[in-house]
PDB file of C-alpha atoms in Angstrom:
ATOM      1  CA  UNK A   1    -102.398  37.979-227.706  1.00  0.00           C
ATOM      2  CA  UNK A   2    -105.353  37.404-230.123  1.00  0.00           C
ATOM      3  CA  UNK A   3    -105.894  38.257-233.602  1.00  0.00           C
ATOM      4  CA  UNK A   4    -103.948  37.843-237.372  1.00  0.00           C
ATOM      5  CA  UNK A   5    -101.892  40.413-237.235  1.00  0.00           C
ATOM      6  CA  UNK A   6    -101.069  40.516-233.256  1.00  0.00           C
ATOM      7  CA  UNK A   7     -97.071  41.545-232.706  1.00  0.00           C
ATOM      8  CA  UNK A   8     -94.795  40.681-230.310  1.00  0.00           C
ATOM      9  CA  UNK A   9     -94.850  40.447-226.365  1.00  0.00           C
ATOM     10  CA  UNK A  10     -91.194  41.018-224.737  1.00  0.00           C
ATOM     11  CA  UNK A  11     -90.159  41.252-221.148  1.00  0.00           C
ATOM     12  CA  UNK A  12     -86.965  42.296-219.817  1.00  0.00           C
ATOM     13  CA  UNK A  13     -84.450  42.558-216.643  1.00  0.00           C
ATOM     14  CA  UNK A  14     -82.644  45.355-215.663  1.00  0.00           C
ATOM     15  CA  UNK A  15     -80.080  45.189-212.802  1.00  0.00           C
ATOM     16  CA  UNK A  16     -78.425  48.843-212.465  1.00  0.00           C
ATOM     17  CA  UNK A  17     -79.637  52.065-213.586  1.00  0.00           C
ATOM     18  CA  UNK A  18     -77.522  52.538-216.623  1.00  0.00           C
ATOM     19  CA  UNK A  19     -77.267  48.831-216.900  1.00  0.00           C
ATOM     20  CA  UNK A  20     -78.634  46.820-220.228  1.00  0.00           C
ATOM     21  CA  UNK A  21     -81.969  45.512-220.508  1.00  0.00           C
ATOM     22  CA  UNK A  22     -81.616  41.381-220.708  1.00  0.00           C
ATOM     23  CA  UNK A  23     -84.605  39.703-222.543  1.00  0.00           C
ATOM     24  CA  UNK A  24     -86.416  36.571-219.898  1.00  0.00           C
ATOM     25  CA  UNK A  25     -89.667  36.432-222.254  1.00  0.00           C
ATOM     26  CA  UNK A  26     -90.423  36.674-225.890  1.00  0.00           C
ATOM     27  CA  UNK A  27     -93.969  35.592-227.319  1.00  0.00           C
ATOM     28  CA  UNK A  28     -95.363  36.652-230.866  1.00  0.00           C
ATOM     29  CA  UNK A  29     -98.175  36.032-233.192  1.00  0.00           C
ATOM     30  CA  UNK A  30    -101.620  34.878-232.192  1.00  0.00           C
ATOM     31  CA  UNK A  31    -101.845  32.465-229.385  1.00  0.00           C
ATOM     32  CA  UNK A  32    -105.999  32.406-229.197  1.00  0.00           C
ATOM     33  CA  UNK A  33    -108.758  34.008-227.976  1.00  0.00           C
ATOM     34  CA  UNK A  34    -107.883  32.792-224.337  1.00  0.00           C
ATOM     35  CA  UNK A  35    -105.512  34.385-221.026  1.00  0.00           C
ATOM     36  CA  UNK A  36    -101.972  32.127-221.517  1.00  0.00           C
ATOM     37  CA  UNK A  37    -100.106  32.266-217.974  1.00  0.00           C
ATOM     38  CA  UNK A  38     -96.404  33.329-218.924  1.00  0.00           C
ATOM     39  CA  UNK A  39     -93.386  33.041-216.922  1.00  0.00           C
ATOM     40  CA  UNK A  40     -90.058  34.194-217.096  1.00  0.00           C
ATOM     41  CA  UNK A  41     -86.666  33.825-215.227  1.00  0.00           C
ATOM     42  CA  UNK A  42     -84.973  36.434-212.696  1.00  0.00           C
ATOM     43  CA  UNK A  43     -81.766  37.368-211.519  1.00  0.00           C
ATOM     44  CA  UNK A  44     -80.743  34.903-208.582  1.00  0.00           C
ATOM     45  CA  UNK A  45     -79.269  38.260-206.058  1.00  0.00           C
ATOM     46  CA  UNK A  46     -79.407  42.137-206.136  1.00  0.00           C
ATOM     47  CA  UNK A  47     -82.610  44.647-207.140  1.00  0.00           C
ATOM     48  CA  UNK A  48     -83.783  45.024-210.386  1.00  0.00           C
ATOM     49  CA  UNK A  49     -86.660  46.765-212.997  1.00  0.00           C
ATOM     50  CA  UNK A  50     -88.694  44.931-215.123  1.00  0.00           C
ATOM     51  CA  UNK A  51     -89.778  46.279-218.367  1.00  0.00           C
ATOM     52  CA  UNK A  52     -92.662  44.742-220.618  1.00  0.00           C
ATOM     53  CA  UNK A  53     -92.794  46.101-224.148  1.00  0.00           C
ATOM     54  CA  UNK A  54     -95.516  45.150-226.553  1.00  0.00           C
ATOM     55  CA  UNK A  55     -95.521  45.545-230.072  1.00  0.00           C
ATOM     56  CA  UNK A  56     -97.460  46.216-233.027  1.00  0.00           C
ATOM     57  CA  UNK A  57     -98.305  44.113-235.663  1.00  0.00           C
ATOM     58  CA  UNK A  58     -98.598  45.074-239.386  1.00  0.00           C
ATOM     59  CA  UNK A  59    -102.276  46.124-239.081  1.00  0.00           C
ATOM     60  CA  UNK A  60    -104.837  46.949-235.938  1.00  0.00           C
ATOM     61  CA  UNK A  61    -106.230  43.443-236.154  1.00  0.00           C
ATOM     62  CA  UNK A  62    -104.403  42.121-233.027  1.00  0.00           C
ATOM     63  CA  UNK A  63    -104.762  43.066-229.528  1.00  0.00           C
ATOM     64  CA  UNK A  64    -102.275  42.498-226.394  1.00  0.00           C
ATOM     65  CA  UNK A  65    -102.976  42.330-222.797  1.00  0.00           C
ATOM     66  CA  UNK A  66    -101.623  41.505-219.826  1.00  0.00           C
ATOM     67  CA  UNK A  67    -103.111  40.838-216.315  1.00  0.00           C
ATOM     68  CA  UNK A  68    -102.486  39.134-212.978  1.00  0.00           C
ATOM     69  CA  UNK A  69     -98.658  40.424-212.963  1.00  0.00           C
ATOM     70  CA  UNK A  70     -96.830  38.955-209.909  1.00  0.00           C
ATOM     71  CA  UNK A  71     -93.765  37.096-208.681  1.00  0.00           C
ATOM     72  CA  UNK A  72     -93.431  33.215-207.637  1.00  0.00           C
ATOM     73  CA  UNK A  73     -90.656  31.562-205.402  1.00  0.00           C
ATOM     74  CA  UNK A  74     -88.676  34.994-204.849  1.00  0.00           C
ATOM     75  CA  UNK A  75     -89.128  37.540-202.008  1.00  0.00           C
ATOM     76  CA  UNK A  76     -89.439  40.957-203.589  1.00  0.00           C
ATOM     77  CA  UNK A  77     -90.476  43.962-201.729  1.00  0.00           C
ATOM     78  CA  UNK A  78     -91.615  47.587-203.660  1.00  0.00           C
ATOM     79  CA  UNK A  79     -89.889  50.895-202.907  1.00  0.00           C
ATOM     80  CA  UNK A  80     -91.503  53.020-200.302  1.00  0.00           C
ATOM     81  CA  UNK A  81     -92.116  56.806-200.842  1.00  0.00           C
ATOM     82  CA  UNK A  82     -91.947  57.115-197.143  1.00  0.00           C
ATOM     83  CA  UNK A  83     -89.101  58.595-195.869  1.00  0.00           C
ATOM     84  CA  UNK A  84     -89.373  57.850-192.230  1.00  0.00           C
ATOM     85  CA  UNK A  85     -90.922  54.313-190.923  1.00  0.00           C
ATOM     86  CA  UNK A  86     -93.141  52.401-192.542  1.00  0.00           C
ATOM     87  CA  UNK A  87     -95.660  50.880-190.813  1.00  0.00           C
ATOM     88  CA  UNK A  88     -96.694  47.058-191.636  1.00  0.00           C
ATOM     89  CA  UNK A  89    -100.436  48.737-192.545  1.00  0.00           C
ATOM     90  CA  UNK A  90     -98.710  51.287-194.891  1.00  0.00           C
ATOM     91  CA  UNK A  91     -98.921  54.260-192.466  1.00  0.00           C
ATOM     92  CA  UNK A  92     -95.991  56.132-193.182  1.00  0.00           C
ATOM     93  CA  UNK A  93     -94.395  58.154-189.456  1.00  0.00           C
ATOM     94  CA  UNK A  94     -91.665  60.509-189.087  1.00  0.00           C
ATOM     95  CA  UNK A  95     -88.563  59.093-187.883  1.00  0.00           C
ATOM     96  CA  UNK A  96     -88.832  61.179-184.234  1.00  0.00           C
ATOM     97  CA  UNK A  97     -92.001  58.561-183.623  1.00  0.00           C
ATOM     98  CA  UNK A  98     -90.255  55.959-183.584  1.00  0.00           C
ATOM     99  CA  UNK A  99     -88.799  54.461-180.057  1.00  0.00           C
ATOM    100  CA  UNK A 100     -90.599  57.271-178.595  1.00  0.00           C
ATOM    101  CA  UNK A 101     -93.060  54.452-176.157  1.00  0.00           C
ATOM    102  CA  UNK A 102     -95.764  56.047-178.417  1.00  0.00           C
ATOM    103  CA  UNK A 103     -97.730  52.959-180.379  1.00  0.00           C
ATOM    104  CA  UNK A 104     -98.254  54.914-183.589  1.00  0.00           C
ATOM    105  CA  UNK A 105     -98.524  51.956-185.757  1.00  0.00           C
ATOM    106  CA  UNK A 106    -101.427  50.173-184.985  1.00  0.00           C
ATOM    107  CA  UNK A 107     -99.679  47.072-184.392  1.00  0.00           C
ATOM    108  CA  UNK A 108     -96.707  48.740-182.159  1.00  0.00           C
ATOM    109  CA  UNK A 109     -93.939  47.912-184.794  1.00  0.00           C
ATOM    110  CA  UNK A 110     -92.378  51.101-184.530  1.00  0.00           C
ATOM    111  CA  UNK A 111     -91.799  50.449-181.024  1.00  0.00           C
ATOM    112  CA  UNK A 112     -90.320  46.744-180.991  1.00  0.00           C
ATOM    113  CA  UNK A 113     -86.644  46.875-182.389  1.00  0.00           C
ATOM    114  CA  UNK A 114     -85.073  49.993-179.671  1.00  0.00           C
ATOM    115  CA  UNK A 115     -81.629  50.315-178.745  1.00  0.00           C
ATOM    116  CA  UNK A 116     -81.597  50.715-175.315  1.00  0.00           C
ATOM    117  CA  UNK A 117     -85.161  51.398-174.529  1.00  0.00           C
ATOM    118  CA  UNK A 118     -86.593  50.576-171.158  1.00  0.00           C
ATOM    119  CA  UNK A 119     -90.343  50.661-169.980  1.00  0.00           C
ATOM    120  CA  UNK A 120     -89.413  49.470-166.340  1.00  0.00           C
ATOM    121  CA  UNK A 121     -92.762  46.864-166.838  1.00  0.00           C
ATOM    122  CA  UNK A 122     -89.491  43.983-166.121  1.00  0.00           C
ATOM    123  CA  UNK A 123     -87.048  45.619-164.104  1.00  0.00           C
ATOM    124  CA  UNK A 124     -84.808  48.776-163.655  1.00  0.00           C
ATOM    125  CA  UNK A 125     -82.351  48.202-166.867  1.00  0.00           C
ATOM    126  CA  UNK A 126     -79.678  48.599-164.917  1.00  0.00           C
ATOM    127  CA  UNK A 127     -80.946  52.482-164.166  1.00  0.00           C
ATOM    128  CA  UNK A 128     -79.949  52.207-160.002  1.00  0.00           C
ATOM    129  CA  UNK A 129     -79.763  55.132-157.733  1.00  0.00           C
ATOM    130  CA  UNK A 130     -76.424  57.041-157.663  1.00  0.00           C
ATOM    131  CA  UNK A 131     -74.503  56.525-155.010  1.00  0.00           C
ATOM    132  CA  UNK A 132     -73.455  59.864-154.888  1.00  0.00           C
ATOM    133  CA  UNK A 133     -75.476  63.287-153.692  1.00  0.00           C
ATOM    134  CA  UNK A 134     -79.048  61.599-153.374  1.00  0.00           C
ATOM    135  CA  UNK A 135     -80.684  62.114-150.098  1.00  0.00           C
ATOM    136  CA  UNK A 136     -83.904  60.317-151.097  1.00  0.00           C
ATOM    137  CA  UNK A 137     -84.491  57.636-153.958  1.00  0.00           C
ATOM    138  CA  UNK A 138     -86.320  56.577-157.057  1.00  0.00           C
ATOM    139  CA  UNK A 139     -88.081  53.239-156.763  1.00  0.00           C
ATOM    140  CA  UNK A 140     -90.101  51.098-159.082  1.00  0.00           C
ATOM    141  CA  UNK A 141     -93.273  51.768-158.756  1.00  0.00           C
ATOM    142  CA  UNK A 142     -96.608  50.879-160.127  1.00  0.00           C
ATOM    143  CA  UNK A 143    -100.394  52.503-159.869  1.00  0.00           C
ATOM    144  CA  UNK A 144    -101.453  49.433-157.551  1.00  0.00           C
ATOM    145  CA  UNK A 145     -98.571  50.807-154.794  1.00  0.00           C
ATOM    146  CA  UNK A 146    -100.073  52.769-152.251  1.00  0.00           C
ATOM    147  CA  UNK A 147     -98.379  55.914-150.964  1.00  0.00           C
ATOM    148  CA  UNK A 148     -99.462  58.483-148.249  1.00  0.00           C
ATOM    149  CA  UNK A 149    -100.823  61.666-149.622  1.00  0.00           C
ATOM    150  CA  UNK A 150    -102.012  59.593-153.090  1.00  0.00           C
ATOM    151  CA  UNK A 151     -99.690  61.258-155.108  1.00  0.00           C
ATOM    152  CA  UNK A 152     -97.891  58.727-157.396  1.00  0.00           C
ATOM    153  CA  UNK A 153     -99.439  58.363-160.978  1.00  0.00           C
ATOM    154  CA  UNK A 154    -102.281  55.825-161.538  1.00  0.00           C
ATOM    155  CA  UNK A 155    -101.106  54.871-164.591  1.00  0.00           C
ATOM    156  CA  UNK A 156     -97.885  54.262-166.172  1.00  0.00           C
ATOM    157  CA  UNK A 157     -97.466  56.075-169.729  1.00  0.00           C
ATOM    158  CA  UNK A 158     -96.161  52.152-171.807  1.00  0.00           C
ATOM    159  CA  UNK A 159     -99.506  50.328-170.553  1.00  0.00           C
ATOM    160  CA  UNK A 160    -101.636  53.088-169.583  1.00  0.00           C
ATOM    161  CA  UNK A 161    -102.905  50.931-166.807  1.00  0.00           C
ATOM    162  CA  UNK A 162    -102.624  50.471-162.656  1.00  0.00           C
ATOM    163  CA  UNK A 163    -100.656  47.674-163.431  1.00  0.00           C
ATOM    164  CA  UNK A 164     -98.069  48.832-165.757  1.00  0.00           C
ATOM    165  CA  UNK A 165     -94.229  50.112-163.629  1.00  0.00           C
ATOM    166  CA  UNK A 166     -92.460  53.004-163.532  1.00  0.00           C
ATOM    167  CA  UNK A 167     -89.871  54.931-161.593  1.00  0.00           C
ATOM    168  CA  UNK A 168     -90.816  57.505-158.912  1.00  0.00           C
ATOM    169  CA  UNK A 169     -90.052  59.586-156.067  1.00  0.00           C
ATOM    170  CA  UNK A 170     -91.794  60.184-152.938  1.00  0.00           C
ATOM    171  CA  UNK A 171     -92.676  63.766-152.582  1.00  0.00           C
ATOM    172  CA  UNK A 172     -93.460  63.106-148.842  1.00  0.00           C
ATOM    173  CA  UNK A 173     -90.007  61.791-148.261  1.00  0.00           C
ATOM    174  CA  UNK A 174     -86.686  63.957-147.165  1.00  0.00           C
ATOM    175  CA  UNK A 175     -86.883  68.076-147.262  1.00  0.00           C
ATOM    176  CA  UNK A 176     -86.737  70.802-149.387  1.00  0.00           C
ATOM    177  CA  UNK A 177     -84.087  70.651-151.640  1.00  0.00           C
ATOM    178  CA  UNK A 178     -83.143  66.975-151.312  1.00  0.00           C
ATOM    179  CA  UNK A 179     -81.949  65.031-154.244  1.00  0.00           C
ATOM    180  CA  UNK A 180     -82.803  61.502-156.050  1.00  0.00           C
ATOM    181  CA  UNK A 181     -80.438  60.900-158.574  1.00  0.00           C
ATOM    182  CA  UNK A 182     -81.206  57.999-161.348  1.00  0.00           C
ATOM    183  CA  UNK A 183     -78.142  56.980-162.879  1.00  0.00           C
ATOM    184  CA  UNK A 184     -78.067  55.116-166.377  1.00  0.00           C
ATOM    185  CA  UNK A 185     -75.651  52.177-167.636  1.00  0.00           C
ATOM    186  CA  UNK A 186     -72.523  53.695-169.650  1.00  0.00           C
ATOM    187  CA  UNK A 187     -73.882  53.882-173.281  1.00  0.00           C
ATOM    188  CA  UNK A 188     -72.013  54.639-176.455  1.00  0.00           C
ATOM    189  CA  UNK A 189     -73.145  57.415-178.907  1.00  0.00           C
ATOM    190  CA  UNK A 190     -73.837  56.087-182.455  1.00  0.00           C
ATOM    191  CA  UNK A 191     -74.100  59.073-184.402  1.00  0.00           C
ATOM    192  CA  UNK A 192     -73.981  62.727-183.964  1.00  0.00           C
ATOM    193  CA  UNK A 193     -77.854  62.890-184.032  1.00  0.00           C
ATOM    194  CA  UNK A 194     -78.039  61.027-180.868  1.00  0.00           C
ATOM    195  CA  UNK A 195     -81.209  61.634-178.886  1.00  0.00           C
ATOM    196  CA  UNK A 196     -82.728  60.692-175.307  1.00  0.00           C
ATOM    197  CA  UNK A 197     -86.731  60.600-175.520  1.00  0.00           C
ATOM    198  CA  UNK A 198     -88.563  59.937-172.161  1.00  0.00           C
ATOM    199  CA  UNK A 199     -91.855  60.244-170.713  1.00  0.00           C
ATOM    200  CA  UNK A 200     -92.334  62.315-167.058  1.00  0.00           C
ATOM    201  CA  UNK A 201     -94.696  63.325-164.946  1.00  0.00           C
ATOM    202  CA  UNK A 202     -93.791  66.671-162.504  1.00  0.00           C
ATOM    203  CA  UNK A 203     -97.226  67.334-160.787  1.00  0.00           C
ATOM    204  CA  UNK A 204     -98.670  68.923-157.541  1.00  0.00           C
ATOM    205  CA  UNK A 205     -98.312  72.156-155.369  1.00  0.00           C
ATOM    206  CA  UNK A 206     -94.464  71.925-155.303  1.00  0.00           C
ATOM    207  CA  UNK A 207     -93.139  69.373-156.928  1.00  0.00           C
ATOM    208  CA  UNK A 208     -89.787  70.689-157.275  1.00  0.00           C
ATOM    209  CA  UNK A 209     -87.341  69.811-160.056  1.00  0.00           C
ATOM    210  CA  UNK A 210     -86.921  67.420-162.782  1.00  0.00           C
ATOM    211  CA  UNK A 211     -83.222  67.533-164.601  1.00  0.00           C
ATOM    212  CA  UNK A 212     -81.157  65.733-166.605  1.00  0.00           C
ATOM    213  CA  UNK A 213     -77.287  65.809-167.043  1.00  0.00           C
ATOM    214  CA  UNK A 214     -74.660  64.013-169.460  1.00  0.00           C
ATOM    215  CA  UNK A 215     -71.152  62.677-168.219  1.00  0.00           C
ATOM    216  CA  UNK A 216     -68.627  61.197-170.499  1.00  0.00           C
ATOM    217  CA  UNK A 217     -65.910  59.419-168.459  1.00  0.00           C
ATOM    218  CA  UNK A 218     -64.032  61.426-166.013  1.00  0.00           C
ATOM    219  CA  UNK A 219     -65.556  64.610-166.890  1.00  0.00           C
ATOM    220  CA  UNK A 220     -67.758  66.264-164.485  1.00  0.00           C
ATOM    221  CA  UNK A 221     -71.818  65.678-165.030  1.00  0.00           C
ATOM    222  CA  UNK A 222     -73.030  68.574-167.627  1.00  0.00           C
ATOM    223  CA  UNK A 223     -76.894  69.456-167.228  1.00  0.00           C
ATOM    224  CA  UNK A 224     -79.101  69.374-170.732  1.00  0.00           C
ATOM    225  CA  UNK A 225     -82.568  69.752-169.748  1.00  0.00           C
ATOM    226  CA  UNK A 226     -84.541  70.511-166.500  1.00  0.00           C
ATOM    227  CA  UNK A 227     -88.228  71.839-166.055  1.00  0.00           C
ATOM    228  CA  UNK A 228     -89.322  73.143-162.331  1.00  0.00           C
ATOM    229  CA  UNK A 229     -92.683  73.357-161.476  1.00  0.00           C
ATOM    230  CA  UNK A 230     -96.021  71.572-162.039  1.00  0.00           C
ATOM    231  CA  UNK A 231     -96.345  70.355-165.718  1.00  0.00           C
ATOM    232  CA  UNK A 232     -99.627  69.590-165.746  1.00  0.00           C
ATOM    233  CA  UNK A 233    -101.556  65.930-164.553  1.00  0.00           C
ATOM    234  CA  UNK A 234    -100.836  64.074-167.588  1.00  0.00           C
ATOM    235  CA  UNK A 235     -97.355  62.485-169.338  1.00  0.00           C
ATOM    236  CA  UNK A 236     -95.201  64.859-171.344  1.00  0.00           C
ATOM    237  CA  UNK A 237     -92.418  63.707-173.416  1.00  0.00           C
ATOM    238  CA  UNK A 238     -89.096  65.041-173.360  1.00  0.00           C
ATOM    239  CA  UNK A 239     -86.718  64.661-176.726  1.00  0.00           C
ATOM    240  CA  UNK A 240     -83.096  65.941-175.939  1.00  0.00           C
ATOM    241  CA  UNK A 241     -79.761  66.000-177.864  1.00  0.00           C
ATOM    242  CA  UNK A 242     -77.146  63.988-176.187  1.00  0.00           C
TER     243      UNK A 242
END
């Protein structure tokens, strides 16, 4: 604020939309040919605007200018434009990336806070083979376990290494039209866009059949997805309403 006929320098605060604008800085007249640091108070809780209105002197022989606008002592975080998840480097990724054991954001963030998710690089989750109508099982596996005919994966799709785990069945073990069924810890629906998302690999001459079925309590299992056939050598991802 330099010159003799510089104005007025005002900030304010507002807390709701149609809310008033409350004054935290007022600063008029010339204060030198120099940068002055100003500071002003905010409002201790909630989200608010800040406004900074500058006005004009009697005559053009007084400038304003302000620079270096930030916030001390008070977490504040900008609205996003991104209507899905934000990633911490400002990539914005639809909402059906995330919790999909795809690293999209470059440092995995929109893989590290999912319900119920389960890589099998620990342990089972409390997936165990049904005791009912499976002739042959799923096991933990990994691409460093060895099976006859060298048909298991290499790698695992989480890790994308030898070492990383996941489930699979023998194709050498039991007969034609045997069964391994995985069954899954009770879980409860939180909305009516509930979704399963997995990862699966159904390769080879005849690998048979990969489904998937839903049971709610006492009701008999209902099937919601199944592919039959060779898929291809690589991971595909499966994305199913529950």
């Amino acid at each position: 604020m330099f010159g003799a006929t510089v104005g007025t320098l005002e900030v304010f605060v507002q807390q709701t939309a149609t809310g008033p604008k409350s004054g935290v800085f007022y600063m008029s007249g010339n204060q030198g040919n120099q940068w002055v640091k100003g500071t002003a108070p905010l409002p201790r809780t909630g989200s608010f605007k800040v406004f900074v209105k500058a006005t004009r002197g009697v005559s053009f022989t007084g400038d304003i200018a302000l620079d270096d606008f930030g916030f001390s002592s008070c977490p504040t975080t900008l609205p996003s434009s991104c209507k899905g998840f934000l990633c911490s480097s400002g990539k914005c990724l639809d909402i059906r990336q995330v919790c999909d054991f795809n690293r999209d954001c470059s440092d995995g963030g929109d893989e590290v806070k999912c319900p119920s998710a389960c890589t099998f690089e620990t342990d089972a989750c409390m997936w165990r083979n049904s005791l009912h109508g499976d002739s042959y099982y799923w096991a933990r596996s990994s691409g460093l376990t060895p099976y006859p005919g060298g048909s298991a994966p290499k790698t695992d799709h989480t890790t994308g290494t030898i070492a990383g785990y996941y489930m699979f069945t023998r194709l050498d073990a039991g007969t034609a039209g045997y069964q391994a069924i995985l069954q899954s810890p009770k879980f409860s629906r939180s909305g009516t866009g509930c979704r399963i998302l997995f990862w699966y690999l159904l390769t080879g001459t005849n690998p048979g059949s990969l489904s998937v079925s839903r049971q709610s309590d006492q009701v008999a299992p209902q099937a919601i997805w199944s592919k039959t056939g060779s898929q291809g050598t690589t991971w595909k991802q499966a994305n199913i309403a529950v």
